[in-house]
Tab-separated table of C-alpha atoms and ligand atoms in Angstrom:
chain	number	residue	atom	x	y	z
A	1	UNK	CA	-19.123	-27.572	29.163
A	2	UNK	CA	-19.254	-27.076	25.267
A	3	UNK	CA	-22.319	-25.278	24.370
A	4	UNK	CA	-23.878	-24.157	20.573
A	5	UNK	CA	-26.130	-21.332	20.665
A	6	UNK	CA	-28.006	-20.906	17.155
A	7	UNK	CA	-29.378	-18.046	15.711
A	8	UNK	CA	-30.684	-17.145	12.603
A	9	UNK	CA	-32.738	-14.058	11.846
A	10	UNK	CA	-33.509	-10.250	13.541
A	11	UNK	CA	-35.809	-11.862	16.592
A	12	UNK	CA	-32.953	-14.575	17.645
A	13	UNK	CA	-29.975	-11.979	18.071
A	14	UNK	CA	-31.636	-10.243	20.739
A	15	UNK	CA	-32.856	-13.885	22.428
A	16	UNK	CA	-29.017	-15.434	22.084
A	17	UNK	CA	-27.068	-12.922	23.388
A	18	UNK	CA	-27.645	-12.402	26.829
A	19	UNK	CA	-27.921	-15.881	27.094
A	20	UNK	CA	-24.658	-16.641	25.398
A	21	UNK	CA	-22.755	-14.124	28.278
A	22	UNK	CA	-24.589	-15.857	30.744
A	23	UNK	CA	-22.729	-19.097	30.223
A	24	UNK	CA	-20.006	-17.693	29.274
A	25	UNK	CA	-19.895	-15.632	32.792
A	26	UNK	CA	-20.319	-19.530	34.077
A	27	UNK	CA	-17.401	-20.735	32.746
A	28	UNK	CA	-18.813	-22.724	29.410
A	29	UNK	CA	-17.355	-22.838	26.205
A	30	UNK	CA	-19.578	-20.706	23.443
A	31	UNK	CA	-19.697	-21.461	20.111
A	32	UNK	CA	-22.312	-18.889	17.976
A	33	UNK	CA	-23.852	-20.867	15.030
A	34	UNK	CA	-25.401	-18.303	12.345
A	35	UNK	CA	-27.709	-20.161	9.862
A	36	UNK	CA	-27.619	-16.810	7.603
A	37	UNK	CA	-31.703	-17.267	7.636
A	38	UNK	CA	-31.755	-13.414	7.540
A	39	UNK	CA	-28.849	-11.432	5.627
A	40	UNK	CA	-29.216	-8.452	4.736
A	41	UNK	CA	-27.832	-5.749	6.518
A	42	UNK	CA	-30.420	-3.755	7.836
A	43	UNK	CA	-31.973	-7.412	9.094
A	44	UNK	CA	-28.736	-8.668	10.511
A	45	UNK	CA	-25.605	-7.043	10.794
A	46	UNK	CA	-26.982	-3.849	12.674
A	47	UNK	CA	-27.900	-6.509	15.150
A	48	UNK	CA	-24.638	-7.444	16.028
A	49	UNK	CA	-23.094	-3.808	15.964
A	50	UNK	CA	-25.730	-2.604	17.803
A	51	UNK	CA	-25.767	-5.308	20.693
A	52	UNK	CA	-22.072	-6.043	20.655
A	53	UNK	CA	-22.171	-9.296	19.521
A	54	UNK	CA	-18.938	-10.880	18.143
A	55	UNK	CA	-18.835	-12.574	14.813
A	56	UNK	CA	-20.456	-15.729	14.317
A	57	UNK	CA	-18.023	-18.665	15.176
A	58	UNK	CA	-19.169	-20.804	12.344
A	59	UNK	CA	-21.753	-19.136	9.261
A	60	UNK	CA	-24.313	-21.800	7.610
A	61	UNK	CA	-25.510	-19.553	4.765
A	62	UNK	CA	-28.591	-20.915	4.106
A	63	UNK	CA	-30.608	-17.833	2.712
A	64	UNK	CA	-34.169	-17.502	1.472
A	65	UNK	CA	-36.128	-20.359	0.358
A	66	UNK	CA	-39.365	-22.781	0.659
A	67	UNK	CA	-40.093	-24.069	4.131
A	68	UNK	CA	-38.805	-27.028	3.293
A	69	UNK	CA	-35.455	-25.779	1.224
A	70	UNK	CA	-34.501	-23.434	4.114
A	71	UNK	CA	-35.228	-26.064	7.265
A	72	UNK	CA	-33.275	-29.015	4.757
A	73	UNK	CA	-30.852	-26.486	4.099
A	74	UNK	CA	-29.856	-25.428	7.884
A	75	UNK	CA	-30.299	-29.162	8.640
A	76	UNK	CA	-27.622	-30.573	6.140
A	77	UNK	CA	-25.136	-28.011	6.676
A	78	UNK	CA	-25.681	-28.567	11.094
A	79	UNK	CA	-25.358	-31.935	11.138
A	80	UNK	CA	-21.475	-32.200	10.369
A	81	UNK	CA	-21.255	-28.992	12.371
A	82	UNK	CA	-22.303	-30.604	15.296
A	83	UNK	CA	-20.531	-33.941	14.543
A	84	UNK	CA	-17.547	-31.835	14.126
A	85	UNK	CA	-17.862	-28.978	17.509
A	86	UNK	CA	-19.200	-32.150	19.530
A	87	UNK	CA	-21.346	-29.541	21.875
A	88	UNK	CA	-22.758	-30.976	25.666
A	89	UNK	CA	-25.535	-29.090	25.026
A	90	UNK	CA	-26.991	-26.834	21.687
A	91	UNK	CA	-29.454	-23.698	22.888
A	92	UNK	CA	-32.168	-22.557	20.406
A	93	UNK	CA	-34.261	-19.611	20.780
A	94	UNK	CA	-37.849	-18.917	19.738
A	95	UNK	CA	-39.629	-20.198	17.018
A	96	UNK	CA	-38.185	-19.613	13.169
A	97	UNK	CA	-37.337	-22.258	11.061
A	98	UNK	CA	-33.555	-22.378	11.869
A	99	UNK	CA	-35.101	-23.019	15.306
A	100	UNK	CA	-36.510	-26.460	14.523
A	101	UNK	CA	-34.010	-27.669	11.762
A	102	UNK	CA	-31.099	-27.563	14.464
A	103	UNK	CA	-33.213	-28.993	16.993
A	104	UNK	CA	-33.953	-31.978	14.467
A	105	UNK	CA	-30.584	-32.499	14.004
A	106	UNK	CA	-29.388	-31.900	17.691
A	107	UNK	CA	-32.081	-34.554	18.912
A	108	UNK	CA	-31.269	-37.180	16.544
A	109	UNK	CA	-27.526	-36.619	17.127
A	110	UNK	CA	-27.099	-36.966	20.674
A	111	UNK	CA	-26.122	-33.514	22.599
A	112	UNK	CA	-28.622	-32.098	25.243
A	113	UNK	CA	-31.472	-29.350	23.694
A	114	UNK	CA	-32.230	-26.742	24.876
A	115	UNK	CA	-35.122	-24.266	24.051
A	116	UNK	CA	-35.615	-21.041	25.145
A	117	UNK	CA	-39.314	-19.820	25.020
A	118	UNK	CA	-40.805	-22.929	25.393
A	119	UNK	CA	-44.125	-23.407	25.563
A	120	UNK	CA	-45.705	-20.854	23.321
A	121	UNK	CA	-48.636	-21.323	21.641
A	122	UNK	CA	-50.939	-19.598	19.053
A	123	UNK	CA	-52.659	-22.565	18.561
A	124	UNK	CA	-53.029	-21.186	15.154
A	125	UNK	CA	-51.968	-23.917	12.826
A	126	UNK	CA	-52.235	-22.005	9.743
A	127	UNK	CA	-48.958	-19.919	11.631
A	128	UNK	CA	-45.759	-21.616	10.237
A	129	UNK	CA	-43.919	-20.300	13.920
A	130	UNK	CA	-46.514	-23.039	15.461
A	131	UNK	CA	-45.716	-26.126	13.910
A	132	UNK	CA	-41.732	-24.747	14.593
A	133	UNK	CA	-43.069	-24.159	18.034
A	134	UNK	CA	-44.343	-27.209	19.259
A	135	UNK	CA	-42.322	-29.901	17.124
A	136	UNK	CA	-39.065	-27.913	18.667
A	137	UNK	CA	-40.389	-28.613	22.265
A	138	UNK	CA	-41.390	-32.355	21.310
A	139	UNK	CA	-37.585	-33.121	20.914
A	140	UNK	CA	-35.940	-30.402	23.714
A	141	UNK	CA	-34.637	-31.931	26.947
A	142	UNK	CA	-34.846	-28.129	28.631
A	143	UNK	CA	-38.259	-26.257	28.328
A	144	UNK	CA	-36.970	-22.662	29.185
A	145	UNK	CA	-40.553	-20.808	29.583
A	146	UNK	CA	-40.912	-17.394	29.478
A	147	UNK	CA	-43.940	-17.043	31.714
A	148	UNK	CA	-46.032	-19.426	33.796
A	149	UNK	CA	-48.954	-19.472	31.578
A	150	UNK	CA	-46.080	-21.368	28.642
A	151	UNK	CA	-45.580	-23.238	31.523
A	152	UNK	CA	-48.863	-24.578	32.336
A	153	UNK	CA	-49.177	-25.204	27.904
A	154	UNK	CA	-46.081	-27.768	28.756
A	155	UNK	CA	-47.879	-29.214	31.192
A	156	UNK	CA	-50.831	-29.672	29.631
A	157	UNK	CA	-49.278	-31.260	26.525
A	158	UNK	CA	-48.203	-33.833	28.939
A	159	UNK	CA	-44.173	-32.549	29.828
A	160	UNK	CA	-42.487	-33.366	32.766
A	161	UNK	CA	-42.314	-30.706	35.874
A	162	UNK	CA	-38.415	-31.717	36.021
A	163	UNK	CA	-38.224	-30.738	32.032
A	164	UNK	CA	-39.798	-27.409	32.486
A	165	UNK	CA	-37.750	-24.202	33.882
A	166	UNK	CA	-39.978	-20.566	34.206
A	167	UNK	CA	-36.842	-18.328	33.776
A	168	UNK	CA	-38.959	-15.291	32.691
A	169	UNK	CA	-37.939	-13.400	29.125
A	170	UNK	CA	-34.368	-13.277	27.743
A	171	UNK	CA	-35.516	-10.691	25.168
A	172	UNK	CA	-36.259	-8.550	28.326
A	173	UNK	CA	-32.817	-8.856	29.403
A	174	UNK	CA	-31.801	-7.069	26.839
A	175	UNK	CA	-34.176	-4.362	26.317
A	176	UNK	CA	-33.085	-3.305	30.107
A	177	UNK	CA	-29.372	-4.176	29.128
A	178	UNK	CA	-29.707	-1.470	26.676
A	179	UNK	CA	-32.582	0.890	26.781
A	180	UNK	CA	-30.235	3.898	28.204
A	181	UNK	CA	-28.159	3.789	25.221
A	182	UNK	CA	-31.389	3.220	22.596
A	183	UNK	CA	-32.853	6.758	24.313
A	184	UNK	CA	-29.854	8.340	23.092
A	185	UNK	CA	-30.388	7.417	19.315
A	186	UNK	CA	-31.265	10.157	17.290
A	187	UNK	CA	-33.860	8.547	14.998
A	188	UNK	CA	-36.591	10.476	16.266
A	189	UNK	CA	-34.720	14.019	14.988
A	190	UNK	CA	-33.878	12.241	11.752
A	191	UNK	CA	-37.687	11.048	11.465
A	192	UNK	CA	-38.900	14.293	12.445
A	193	UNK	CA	-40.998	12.594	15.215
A	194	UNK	CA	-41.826	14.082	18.637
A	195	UNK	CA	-42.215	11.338	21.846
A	196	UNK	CA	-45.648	10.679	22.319
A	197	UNK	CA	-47.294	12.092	18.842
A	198	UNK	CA	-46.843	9.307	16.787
A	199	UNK	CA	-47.770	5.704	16.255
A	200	UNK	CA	-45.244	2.929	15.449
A	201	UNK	CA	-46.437	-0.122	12.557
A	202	UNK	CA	-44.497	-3.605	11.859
A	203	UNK	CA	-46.144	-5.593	9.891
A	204	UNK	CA	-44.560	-9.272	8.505
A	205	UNK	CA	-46.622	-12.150	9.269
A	206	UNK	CA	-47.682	-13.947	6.325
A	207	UNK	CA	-51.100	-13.632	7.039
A	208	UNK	CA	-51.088	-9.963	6.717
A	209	UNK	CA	-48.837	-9.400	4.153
A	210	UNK	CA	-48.678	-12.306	1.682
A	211	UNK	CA	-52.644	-11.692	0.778
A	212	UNK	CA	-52.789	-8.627	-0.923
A	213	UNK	CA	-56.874	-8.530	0.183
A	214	UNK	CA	-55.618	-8.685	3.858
A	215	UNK	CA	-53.255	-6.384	3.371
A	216	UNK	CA	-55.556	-3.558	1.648
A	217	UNK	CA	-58.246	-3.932	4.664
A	218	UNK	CA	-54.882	-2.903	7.128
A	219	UNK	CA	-53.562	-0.490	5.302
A	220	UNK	CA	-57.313	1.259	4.923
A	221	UNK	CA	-57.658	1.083	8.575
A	222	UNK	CA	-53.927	2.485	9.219
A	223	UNK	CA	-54.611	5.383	6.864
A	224	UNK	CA	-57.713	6.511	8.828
A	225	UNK	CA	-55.574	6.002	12.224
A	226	UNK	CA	-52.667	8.293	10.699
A	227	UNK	CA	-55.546	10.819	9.889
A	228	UNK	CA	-55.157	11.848	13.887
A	229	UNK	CA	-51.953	10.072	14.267
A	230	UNK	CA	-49.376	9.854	11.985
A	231	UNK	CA	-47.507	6.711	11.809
A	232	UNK	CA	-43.946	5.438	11.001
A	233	UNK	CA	-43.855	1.562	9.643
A	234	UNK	CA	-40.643	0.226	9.215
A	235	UNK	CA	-40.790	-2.095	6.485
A	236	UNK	CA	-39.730	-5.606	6.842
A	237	UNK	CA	-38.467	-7.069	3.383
A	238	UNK	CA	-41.457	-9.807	3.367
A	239	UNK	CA	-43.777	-6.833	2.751
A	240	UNK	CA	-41.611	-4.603	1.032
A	241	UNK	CA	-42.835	-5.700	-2.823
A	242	UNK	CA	-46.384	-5.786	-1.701
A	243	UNK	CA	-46.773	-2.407	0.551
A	244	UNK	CA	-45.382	-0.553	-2.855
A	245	UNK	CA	-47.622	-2.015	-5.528
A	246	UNK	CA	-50.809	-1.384	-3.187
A	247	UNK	CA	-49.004	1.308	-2.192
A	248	UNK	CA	-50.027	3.199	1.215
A	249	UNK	CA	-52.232	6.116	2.330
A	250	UNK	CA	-51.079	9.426	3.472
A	251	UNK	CA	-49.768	9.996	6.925
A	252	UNK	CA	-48.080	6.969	7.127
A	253	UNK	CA	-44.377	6.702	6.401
A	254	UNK	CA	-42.313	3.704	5.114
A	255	UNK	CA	-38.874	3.599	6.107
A	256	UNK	CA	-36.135	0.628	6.252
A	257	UNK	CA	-35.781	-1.717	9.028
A	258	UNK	CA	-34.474	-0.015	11.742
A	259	UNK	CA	-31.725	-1.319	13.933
A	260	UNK	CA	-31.880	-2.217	17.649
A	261	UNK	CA	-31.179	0.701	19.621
A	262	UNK	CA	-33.272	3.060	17.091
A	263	UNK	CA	-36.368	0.457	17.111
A	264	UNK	CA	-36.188	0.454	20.872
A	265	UNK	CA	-35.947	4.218	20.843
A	266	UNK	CA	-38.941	4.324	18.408
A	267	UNK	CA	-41.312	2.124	20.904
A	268	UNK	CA	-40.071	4.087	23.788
A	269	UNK	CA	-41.323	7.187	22.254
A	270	UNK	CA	-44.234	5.754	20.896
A	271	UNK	CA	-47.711	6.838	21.303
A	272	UNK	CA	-49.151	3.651	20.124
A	273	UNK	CA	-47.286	0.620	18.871
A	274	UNK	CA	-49.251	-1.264	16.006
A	275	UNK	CA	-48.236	-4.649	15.143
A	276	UNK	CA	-47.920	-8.702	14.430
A	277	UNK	CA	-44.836	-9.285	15.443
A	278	UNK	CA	-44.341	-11.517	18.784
A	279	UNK	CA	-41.319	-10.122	20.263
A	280	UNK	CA	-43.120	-6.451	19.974
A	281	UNK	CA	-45.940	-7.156	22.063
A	282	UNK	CA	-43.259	-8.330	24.558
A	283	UNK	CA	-41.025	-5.152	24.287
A	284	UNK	CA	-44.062	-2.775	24.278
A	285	UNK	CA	-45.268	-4.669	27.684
A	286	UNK	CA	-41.667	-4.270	29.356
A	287	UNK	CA	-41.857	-0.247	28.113
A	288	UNK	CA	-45.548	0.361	28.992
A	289	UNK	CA	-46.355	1.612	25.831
A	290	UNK	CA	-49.827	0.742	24.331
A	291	UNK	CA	-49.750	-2.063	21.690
A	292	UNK	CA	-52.586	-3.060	19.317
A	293	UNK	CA	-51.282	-6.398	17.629
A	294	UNK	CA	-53.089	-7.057	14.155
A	295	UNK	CA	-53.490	-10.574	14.393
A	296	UNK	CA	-56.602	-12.415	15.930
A	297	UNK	CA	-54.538	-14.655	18.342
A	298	UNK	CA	-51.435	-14.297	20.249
A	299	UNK	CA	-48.911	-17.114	21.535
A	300	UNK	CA	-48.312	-14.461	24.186
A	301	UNK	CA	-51.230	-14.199	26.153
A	302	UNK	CA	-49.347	-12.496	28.957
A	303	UNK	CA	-49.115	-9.335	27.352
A	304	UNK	CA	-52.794	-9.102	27.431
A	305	UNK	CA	-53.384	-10.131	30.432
A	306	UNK	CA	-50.691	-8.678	32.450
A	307	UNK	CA	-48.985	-5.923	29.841
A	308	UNK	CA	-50.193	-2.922	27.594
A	309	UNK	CA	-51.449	-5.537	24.367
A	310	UNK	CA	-54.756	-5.747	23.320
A	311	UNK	CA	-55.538	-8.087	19.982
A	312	UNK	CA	-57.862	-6.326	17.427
A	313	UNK	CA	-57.659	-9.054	15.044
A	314	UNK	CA	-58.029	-7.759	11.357
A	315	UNK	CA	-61.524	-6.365	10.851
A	316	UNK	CA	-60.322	-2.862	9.524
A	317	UNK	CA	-63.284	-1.317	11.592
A	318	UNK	CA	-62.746	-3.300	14.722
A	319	UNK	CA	-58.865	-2.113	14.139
A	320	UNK	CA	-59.415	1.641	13.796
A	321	UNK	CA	-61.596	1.175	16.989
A	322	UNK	CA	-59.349	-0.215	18.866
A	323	UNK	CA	-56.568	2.113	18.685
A	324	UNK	CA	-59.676	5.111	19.094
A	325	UNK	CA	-59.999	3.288	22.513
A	326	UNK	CA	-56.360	2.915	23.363
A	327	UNK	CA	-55.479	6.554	22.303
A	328	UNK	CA	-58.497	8.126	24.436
A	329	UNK	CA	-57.245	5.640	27.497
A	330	UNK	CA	-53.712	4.285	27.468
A	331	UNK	CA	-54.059	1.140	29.521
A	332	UNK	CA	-51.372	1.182	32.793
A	333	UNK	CA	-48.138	-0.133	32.755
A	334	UNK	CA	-47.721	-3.403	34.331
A	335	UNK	CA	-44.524	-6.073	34.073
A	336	UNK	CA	-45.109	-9.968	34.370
A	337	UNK	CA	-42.656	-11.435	36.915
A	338	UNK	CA	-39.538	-12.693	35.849
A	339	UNK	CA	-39.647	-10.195	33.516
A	340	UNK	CA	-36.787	-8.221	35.266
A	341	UNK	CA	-33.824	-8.360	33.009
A	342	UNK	CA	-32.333	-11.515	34.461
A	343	UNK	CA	-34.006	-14.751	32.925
A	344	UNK	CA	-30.605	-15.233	30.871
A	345	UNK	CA	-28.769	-15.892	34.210
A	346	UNK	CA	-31.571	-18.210	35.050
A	347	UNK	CA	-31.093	-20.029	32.048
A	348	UNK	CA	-27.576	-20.383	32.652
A	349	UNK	CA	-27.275	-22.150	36.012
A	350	UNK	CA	-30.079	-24.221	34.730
A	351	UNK	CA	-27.860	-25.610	31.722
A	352	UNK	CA	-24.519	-25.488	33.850
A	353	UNK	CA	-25.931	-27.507	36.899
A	354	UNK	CA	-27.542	-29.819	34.281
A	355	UNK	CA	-25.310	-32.473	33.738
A	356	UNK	CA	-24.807	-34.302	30.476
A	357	UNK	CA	-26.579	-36.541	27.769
A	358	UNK	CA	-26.344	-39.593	30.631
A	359	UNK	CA	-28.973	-37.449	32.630
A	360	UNK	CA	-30.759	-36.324	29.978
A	361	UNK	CA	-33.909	-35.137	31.391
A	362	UNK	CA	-35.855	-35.838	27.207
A	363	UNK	CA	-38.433	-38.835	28.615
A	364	UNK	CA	-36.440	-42.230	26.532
A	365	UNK	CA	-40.351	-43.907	26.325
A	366	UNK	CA	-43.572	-42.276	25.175
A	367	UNK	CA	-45.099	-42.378	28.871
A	368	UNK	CA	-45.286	-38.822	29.776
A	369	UNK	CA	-47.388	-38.474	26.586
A	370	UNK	CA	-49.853	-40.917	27.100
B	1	UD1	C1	-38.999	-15.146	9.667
B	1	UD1	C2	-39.622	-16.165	10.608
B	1	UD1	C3	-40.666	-15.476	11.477
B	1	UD1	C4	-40.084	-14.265	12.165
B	1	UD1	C5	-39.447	-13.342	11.158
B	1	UD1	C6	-38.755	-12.225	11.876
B	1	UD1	C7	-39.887	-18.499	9.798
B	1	UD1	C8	-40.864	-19.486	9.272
B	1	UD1	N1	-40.325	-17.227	9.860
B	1	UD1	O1	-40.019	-14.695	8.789
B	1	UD1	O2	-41.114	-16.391	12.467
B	1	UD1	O3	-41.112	-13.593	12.841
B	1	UD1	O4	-38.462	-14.075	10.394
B	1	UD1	O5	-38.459	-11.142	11.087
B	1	UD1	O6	-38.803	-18.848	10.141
B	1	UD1	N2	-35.748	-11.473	3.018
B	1	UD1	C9	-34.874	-10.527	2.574
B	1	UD1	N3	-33.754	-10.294	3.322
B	1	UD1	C10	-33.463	-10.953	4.458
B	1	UD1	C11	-34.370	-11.927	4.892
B	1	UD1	C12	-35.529	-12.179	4.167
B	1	UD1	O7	-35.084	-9.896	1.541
B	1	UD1	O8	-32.423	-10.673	5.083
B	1	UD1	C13	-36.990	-11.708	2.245
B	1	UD1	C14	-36.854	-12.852	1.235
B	1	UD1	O9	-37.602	-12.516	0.109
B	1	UD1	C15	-37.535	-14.010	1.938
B	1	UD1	C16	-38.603	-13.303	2.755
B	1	UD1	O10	-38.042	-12.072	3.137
B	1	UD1	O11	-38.047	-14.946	1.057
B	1	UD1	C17	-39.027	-14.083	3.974
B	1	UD1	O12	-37.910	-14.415	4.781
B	1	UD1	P1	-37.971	-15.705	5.763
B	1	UD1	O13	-36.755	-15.755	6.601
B	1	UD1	O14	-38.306	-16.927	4.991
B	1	UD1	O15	-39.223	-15.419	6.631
B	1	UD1	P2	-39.675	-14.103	7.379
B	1	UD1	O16	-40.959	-13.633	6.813
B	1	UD1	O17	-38.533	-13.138	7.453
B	2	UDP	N1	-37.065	-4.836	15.451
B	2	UDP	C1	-36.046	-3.987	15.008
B	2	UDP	N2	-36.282	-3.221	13.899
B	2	UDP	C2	-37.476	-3.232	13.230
B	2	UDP	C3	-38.493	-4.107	13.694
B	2	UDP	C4	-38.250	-4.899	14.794
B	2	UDP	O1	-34.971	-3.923	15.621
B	2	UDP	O2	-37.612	-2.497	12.244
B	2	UDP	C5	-36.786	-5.686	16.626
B	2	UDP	C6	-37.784	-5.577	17.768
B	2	UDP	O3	-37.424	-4.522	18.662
B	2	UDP	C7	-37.666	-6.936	18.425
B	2	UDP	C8	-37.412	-7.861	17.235
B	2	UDP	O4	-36.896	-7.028	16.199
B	2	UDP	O5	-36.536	-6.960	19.293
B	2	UDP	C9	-38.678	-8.539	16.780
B	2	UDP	O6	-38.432	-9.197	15.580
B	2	UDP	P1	-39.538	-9.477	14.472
B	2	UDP	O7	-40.715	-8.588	14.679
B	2	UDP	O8	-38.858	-9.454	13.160
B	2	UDP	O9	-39.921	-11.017	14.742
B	2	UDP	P2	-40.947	-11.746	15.719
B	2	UDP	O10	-40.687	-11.268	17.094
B	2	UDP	O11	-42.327	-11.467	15.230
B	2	UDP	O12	-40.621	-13.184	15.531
């Protein structure tokens, strides 16, 4: 079996490779697509030092851009990539725009899809990772859900049981893969941070950072958090331009991205993790470590209900609270099943028992939806 596995920017490297060892473990043929969505260094190539992964087999280059320049722009240059490789079956992870522009092209051209984190939803329609979300799954002939509650969103929208796998979290797999060699990064030494006296900020949604009124009321509540505990934020490039002409109060410190192992290190030691990042509440909930996400919905409810997240929204007030609360009464570590480092093996002898196109399990009429 021939199989593509796409990634595209810092969230999918940590999704694709566990999964891409899984079937190669199985005997399948691996070819690593790289749309170059995300290039710089600190947002890419520290990704595949850090997790070992090798070289992209084939680089699309597609860069920054529009919505619609940077989905056209993966799509053109997949298409005759796929013509060309002539996969059994193409693997795409989460929910970024290289996400849905190979699954456009994959559906229409004829090889099995498969998506990993299926199921998802916000619904928030104003995110951009939605509509990526649930047009990917429209066209996937594998829903690969991370929990049963993405699951039971399948379901609802009308998928078929035999369409939907619960393998559990493929970005868990690799937190556990390598969390012994993150604790021996020394970013905390080179930070000057001690484990458990200081709080951890991402910040890179659009809805937070792109309005510069949002993005005052955040970083008024952060600087009255980092008045009783100081605070590190990493800064992704989407809010680089913006965090420095606000500019940010004291006690909080802007640094670069950081790379895997030192990120993982930096949530480990965490007091509290603040953020609106999606693959952070999952991490934090895997690690135990209290996480305040900034946003007012999540499309991972599980790490509410079952983890260490709570959602504070963006009320600067109803922020600064909600962190009080957290750092007066940490809630309890607790893991969601399947959540145990092998949902990439899962994944696997799903795909590798699945047969070809002829079987595809993608519903041929509109039935299943009504
Ligand atoms: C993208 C994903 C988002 C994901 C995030 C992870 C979409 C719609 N969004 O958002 O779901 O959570 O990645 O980090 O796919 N830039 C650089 N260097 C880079 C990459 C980006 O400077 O290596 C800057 C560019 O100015 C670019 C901007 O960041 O225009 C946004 O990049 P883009 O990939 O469009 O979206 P993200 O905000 O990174
Ligand atoms: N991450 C990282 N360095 C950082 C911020 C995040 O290595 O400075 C990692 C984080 O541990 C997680 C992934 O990047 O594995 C999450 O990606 P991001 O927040 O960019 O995207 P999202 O999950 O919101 O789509």
């Amino acid at each position: 079996m021939r199989v593509i596995c796409v990634a595209g920017a810092r969230p999918n490297y940590m999704k694709i490779k566990p999964v891409m060892d899984a079937l190669e473990r199985g005997g399948a043929e691996v070819v690593l697509v790289h749309t170059g969505q995300h290039y710089d260094p600190s947002m890419n190539d520290v990704f595949f030092q850090d997790l070992g992964i090798r070289p992209p087999d084939r680089f699309l280059g597609v860069g920054s851009g529009t919505h619609a320049e940077q989905t056209g722009r993966v799509m053109t240059a997949f298409e005759p990539l796929l013509d060309e490789v002539a996969p059994d079956v193409v693997v795409v992870v989460g929910d970024i725009n290289s996400t849905l522009a190979c699954a456009l092209v994959t559906a229409k051209a004829g090889p099995l899809l498969a998506h990993v984190e299926a199921g998802l939803r916000s619904r928030d329609w104003t995110m951009p990772e939605e509509v990526n979300r649930v047009a990917t799954d429209r066209v996937s002939d594998y829903l690969l859900a991370p929990s049963p509650d993405a699951a039971d969103n399948l379901r609802a929208e009308g998928y078929r049981d035999d369409q939907i796998h619960v393998v559990g979290n493929v970005m868990i797999d690799t937190l556990f893969a390598n969390l012994d060699r993150a604790r021996e990064s020394d970013v905390l030494s080179r930070y000057g941070l001690s484990r458990g006296e200081y709080g951890l900020v991402t910040l890179h949604r659009p809805a937070n950072v792109d309005d510069p009124v949002v993005l005052t009321g955040l970083l008024k509540a952060l600087g009255e958090i980092a008045g009783r505990c100081p605070l590190l934020l990493p800064v992704h490039p989407r809010a680089a331009g913006r965090l420095a002409d606000i500019g940010v109060p004291g006690g909080i410190r802007l640094v670069p991205p950081a790379g895997y192992l030192d990120f993982i290190a930096l949530q480990d030691a965490a007091r509290v993790v603040l953020t609106d990042s999606g693959g952070v509440q999952e991490e934090t909930t895997a690690l135990g470590v209290p996480c305040v996400t900034l946003r007012d919905n999540t499309e991972r409810p599980i790490t509410v209900e079952q983890g260490t997240n709570v959602l504070a929204g963006r009320d600067p007030a109803r922020i600064v609270s909600t962190v009080t609360r957290m750092l007066d009464g940490p809630p309890a570590p607790r893991r969601p099943e399947l959540w145990d480092g092998h949902a990439s093996d899962r994944i696997a002898t799903v795909l590798l028992e699945g047969g070809t196109a002829d079987s595809r399990p993608r519903p041929t009429d509109q039935t299943a939806f009504g």
